[in-house]
Coordinates of C-alpha atoms and ligand atoms in Angstrom, one line a residue:
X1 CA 2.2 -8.8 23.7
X2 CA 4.3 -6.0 22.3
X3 CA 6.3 -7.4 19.1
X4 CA 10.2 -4.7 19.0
X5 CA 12.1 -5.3 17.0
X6 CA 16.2 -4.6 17.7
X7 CA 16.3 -0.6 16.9
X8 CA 13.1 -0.6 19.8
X9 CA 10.7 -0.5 17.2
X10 CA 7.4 -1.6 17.7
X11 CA 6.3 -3.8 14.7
X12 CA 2.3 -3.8 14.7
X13 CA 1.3 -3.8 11.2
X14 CA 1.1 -6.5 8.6
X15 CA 0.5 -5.9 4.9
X16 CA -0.8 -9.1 3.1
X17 CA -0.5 -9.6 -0.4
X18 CA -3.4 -11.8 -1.8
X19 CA -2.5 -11.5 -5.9
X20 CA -0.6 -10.5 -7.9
X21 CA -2.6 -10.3 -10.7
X22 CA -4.6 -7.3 -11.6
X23 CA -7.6 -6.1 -13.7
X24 CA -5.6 -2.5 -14.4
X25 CA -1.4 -2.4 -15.5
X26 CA -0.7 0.8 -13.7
X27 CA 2.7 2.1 -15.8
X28 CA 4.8 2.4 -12.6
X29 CA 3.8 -1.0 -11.4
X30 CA 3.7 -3.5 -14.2
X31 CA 5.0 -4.5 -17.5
X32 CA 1.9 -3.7 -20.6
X33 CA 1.7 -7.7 -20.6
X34 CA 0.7 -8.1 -16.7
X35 CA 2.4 -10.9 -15.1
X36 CA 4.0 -13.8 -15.7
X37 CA 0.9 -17.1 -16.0
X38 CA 4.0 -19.9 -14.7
X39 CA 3.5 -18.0 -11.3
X40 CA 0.4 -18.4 -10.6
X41 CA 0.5 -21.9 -8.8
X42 CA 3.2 -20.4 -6.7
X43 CA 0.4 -18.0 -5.2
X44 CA -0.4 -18.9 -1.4
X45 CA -4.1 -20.5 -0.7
X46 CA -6.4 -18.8 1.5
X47 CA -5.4 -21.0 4.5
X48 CA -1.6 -20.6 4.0
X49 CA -2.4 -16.6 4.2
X50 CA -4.7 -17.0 7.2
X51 CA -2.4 -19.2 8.8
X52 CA -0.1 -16.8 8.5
X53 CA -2.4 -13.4 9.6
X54 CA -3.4 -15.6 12.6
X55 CA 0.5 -16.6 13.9
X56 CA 1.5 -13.0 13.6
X57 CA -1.8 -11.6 15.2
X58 CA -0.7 -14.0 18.2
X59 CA 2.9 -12.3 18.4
X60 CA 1.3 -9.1 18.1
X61 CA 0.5 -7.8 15.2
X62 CA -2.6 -5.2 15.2
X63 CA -3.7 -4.1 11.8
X64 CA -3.4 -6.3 8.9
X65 CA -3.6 -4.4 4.9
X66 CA -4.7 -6.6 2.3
X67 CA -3.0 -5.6 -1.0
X68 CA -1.7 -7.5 -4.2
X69 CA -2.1 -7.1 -7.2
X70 CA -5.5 -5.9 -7.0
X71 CA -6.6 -8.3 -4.0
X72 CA -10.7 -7.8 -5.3
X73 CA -10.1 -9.6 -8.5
X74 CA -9.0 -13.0 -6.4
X75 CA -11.9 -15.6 -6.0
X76 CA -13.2 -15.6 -2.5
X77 CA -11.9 -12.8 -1.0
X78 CA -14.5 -12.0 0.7
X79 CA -15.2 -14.7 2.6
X80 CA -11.6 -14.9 3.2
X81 CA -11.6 -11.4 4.2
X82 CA -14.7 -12.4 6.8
X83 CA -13.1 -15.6 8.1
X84 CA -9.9 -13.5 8.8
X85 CA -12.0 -9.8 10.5
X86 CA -12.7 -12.8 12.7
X87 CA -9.5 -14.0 14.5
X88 CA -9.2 -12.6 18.1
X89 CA -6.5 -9.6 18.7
X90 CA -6.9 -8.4 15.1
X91 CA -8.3 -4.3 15.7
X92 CA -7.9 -3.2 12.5
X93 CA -8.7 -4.7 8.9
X94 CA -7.5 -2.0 5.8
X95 CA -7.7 -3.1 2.3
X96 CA -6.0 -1.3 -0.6
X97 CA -7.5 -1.4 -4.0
X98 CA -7.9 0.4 -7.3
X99 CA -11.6 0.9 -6.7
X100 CA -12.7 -0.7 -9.7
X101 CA -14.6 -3.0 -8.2
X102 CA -15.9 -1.4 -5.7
X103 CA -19.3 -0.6 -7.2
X104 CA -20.1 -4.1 -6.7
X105 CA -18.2 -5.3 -4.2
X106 CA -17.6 -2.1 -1.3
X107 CA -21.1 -3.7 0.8
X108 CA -19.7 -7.2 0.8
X109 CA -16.5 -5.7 1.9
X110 CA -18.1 -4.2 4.2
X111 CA -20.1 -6.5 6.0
X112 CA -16.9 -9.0 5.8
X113 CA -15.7 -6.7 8.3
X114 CA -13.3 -4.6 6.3
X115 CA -12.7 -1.0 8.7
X116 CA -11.0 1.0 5.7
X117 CA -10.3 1.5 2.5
X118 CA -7.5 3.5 0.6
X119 CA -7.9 4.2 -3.3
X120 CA -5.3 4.2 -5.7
X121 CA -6.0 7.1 -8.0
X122 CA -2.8 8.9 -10.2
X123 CA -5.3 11.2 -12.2
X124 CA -8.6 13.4 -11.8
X125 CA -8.4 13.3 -15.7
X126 CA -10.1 10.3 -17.6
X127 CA -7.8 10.9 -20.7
X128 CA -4.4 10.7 -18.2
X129 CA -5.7 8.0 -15.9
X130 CA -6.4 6.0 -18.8
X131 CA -2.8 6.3 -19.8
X132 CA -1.5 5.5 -16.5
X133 CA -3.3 2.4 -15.9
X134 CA -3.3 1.4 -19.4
X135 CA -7.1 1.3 -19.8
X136 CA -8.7 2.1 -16.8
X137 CA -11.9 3.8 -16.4
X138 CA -11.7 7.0 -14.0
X139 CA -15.6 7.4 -14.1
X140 CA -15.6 3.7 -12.3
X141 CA -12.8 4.7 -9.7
X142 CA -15.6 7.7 -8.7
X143 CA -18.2 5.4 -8.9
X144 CA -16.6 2.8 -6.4
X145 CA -16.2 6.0 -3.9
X146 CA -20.1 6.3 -4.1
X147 CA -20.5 3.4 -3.4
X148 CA -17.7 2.7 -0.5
X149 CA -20.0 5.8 0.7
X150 CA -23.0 4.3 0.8
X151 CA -21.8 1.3 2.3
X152 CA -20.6 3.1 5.5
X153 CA -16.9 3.3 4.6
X154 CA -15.5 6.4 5.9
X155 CA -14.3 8.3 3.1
X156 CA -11.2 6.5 1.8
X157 CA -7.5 7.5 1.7
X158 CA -6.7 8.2 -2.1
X159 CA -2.9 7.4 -2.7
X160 CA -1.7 9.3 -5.7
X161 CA 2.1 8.1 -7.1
X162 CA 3.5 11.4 -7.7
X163 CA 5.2 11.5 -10.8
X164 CA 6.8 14.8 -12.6
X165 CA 4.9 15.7 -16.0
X166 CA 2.6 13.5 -15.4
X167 CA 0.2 14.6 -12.5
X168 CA 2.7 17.4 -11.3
X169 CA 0.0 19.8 -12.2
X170 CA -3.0 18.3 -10.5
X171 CA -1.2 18.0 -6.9
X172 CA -3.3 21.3 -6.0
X173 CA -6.5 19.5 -7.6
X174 CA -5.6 16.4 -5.7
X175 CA -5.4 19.1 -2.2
X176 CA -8.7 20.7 -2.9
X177 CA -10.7 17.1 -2.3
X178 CA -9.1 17.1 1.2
X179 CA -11.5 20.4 1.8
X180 CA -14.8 19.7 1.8
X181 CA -15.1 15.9 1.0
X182 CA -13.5 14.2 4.1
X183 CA -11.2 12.7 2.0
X184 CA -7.3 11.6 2.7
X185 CA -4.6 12.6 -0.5
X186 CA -1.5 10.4 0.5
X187 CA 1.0 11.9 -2.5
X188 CA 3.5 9.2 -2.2
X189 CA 6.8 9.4 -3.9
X190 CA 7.4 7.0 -7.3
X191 CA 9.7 4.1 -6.2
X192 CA 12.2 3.0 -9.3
X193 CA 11.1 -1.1 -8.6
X194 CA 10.7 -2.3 -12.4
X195 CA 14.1 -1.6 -14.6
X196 CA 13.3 2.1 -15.7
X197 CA 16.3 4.0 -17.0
X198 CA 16.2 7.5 -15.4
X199 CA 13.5 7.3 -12.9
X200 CA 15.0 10.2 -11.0
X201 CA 13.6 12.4 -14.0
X202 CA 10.0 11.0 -12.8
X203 CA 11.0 11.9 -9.2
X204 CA 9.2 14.6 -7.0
X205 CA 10.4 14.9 -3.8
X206 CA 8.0 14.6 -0.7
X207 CA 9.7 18.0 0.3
X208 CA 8.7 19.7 -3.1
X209 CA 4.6 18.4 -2.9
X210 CA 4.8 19.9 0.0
X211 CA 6.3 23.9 -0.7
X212 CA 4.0 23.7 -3.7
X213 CA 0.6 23.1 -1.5
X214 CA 2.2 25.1 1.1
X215 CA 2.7 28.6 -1.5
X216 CA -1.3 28.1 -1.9
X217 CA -2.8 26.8 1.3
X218 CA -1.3 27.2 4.9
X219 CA -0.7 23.6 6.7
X220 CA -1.1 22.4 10.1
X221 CA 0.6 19.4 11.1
X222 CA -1.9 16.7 12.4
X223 CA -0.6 13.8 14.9
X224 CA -0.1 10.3 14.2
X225 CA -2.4 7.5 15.3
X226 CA -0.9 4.4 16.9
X227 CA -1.8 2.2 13.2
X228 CA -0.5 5.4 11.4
X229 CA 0.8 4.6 8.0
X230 CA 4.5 6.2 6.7
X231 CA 3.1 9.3 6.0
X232 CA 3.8 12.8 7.2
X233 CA 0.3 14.3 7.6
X234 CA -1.0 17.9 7.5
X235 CA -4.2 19.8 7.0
X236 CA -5.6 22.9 5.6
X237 CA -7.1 24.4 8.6
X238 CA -10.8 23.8 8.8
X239 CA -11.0 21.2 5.8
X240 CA -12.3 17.6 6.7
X241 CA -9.6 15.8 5.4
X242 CA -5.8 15.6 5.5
X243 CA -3.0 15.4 3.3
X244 CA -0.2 13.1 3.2
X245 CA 3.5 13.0 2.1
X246 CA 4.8 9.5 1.6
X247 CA 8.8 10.1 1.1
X248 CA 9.7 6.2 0.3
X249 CA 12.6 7.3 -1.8
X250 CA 13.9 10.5 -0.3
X251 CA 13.3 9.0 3.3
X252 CA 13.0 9.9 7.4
X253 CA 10.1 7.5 7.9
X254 CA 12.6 4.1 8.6
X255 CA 12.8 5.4 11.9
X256 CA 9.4 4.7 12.9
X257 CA 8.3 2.0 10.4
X258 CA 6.2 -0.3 12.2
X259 CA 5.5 -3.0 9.4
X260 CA 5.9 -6.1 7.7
X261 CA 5.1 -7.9 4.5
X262 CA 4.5 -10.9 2.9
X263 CA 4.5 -11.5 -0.4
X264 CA 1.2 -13.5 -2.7
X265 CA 3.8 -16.1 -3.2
X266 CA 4.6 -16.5 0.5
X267 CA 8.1 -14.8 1.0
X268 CA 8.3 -12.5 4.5
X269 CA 10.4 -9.6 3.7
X270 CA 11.0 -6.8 6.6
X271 CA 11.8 -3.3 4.2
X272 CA 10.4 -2.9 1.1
X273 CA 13.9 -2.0 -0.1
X274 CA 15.8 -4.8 1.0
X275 CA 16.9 -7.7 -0.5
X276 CA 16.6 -9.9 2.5
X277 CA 13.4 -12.0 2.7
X278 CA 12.2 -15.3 4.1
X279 CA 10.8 -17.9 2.3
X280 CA 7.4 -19.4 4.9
X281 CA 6.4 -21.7 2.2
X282 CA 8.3 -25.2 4.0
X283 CA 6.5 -24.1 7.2
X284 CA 3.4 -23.1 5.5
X285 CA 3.2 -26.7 3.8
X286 CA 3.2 -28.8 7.1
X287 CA 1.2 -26.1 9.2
X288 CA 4.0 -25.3 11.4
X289 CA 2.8 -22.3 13.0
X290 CA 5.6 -22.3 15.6
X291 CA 8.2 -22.5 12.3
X292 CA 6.2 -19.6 11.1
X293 CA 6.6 -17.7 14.5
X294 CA 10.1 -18.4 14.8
X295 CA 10.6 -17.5 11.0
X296 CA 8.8 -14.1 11.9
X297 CA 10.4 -13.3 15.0
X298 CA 14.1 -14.4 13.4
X299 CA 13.0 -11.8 10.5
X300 CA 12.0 -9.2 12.9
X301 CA 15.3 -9.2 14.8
X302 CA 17.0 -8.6 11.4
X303 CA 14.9 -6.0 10.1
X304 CA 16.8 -3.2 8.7
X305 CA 17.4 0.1 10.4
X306 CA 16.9 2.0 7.3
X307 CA 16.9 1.4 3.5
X308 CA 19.7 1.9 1.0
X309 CA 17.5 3.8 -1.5
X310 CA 17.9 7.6 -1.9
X311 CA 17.5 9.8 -5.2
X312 CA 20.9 9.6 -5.0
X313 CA 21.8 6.1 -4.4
X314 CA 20.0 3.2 -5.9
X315 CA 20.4 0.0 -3.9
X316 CA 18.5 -3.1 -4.5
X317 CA 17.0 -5.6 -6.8
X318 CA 14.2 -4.9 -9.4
X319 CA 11.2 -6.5 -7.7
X320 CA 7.6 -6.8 -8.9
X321 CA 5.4 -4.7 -6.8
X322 CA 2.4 -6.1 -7.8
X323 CA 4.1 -9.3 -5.9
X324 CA 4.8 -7.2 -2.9
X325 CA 2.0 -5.5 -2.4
X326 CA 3.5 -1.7 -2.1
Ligands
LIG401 N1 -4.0 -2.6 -6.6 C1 -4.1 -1.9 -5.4 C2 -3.8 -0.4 -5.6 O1 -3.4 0.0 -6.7 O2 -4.0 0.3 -4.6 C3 -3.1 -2.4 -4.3 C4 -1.7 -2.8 -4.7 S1 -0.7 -1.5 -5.3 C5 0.8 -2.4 -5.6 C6 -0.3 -0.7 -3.7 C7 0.2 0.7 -3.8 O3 1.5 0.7 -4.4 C8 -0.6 1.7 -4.7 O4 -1.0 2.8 -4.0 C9 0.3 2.0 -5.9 O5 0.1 3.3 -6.3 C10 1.7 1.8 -5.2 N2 2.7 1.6 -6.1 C11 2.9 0.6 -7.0 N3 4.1 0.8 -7.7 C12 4.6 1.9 -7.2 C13 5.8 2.6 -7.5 N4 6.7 2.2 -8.4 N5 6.1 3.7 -6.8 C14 5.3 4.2 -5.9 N6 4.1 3.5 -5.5 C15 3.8 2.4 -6.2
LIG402 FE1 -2.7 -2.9 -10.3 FE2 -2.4 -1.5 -8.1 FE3 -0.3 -2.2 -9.6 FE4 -2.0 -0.4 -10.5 S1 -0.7 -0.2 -8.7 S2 -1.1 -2.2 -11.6 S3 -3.9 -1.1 -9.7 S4 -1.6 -3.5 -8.5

């Protein structure tokens, strides 16, 4: 079953936001003091979330991205994660994490039946990545790679927020890793979700990542898989892994955006940007999985044909992205 949505569309990708807590309070992504404690009880249970993973695989929904928050600092995620790798029609499994815990948890992960991993990493410098995140270790971010590694992960996709002087000057670090260590660099551009006055100063266009790497390396363009992410992707010939350009704000990927969310307190939204979600919490309560379904299907119909946002143009509430899930 082939889920289109009203522009033709096919939507095949679900990303699930388990938390919204987190163990690091990335500067771009939450307030010094984390989140609020009133909302945790509004967080979904494990069978509200696998409830809905299973109604949407069943309308057809391939790959499912677990997010939050940091979704490895939850309690049982991993037997959720293994209950969930389980449900028939489900071919893909992705987690995104800050790697953190990855040193002790990337084997469990891995025999749970998670297929990838990306790795959210702003800095190659301990000194700036501990700014970013507001404490964060970089030395345990490299050590969770290790051991993603040796637990038979293939090498991870590392999403780095570009952010003007901040990590401006390491794109071209960033680039070199795609070389020779298999790895992904996603540069994706910084989204203006909390209240920050000025956040175009911050802003690097996709566009501009790309001339830069392109006046040091020549890029091929490499093609899309049918699970592909938002990015554009290119390589330098001959290295082993490929580079990204995720251009949220300055757009062109709407057009083929093939996702949904759902929020850790159990809202549906279909754009990122847009102000229009759906609450699945009544149909969640009574295990209404056709009220789900139809809630899915009504939001589907709806979804946008592009955001409102632009460098240009600001057009939406603030929103927590810790909530959402990015
Ligand atoms: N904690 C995990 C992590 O950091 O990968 C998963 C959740 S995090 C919200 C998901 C992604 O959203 C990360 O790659 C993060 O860098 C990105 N993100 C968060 N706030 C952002 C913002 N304001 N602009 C651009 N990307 C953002
Ligand atoms: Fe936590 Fe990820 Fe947000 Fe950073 S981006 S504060 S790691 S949820």
């Amino acid at each position: 079953m082939k889920l289109i949505d009203s522009f033709g569309r096919q939507i095949n990708y679900l990303r699930l936001s388990v938390t919204d807590r987190c163990n690091l309070r990335c500067k771009y992504c939450m307030s010094a003091d984390g989140v609020a404690a009133c909302q945790h009880n509004d967080i979904l249970p494990y069978e509200s979330l696998h409830l809905i993973a299973e109604t949407a695989i069943s309308m057809g929904i391939e790959k499912i991205r677990i997010t939050g928050g940091e979704p490895l600092v939850r309690n049982g995620i991993v037997p959720f994660l293994a209950r969930l790798s389980g449900i028939e029609g489900l071919r893909h499994l992705a987690l995104s994490t800050n790697g953190i815990l990855l040193p002790e948890m990337a084997q469990d992960l891995s025999l749970a039946g998670v297929q990838r991993l990306n790795i959210s990493m702003d800095s190659l410098q301990e000194e700036k990545y501990r700014k970013i995140t507001r404490g964060g270790e970089l030395k345990k971010v490299f050590e969770g790679l290790k051991a993603a590694a040796k637990a038979g992960f293939p090498p991870p996709k590392i999403n780095v927020v570009a952010m003007r002087g901040f990590n401006d000057d390491e794109i071209l670090d960033f680039t070199e890793m795609t070389k020779n260590y298999g790895f992904s660099v996603r540069f994706i551009e910084y989204m203006p979700t909390l209240d920050q006055a000025n956040w175009q100063k911050q802003e690097i266009s996709g566009q501009e990542i790309l001339d830069l790497i392109s006046s040091k390396y020549e890029l091929e363009e490499v093609e899309k898989g049918p699970y592909a992410g938002p990015s554009r992707d290119f390589r330098i010939p001959g290295a082993t892994g490929s580079i990204g350009i995720i251009t949220a704000v300055s757009g062109h990927f709407c057009a083929t955006c093939n996702r949904i969310r759902i929020t850790s307190t159990g809202k549906a939204k279909s754009c990122l940007f847009s102000n229009q979600e759906t609450d699945l919490n009544p149909w969640l309560q009574s295990g209404d999985k056709a009220g789900i379904r139809q809630q899915l299907e009504e939001l589907i119909e709806k979804k946008p044909e592009c955001h409102a946002l632009s460098i240009n143009g600001y057009e939406h509430d603030n929103f927590l992205m810790s909530q959402v899930g990015g």
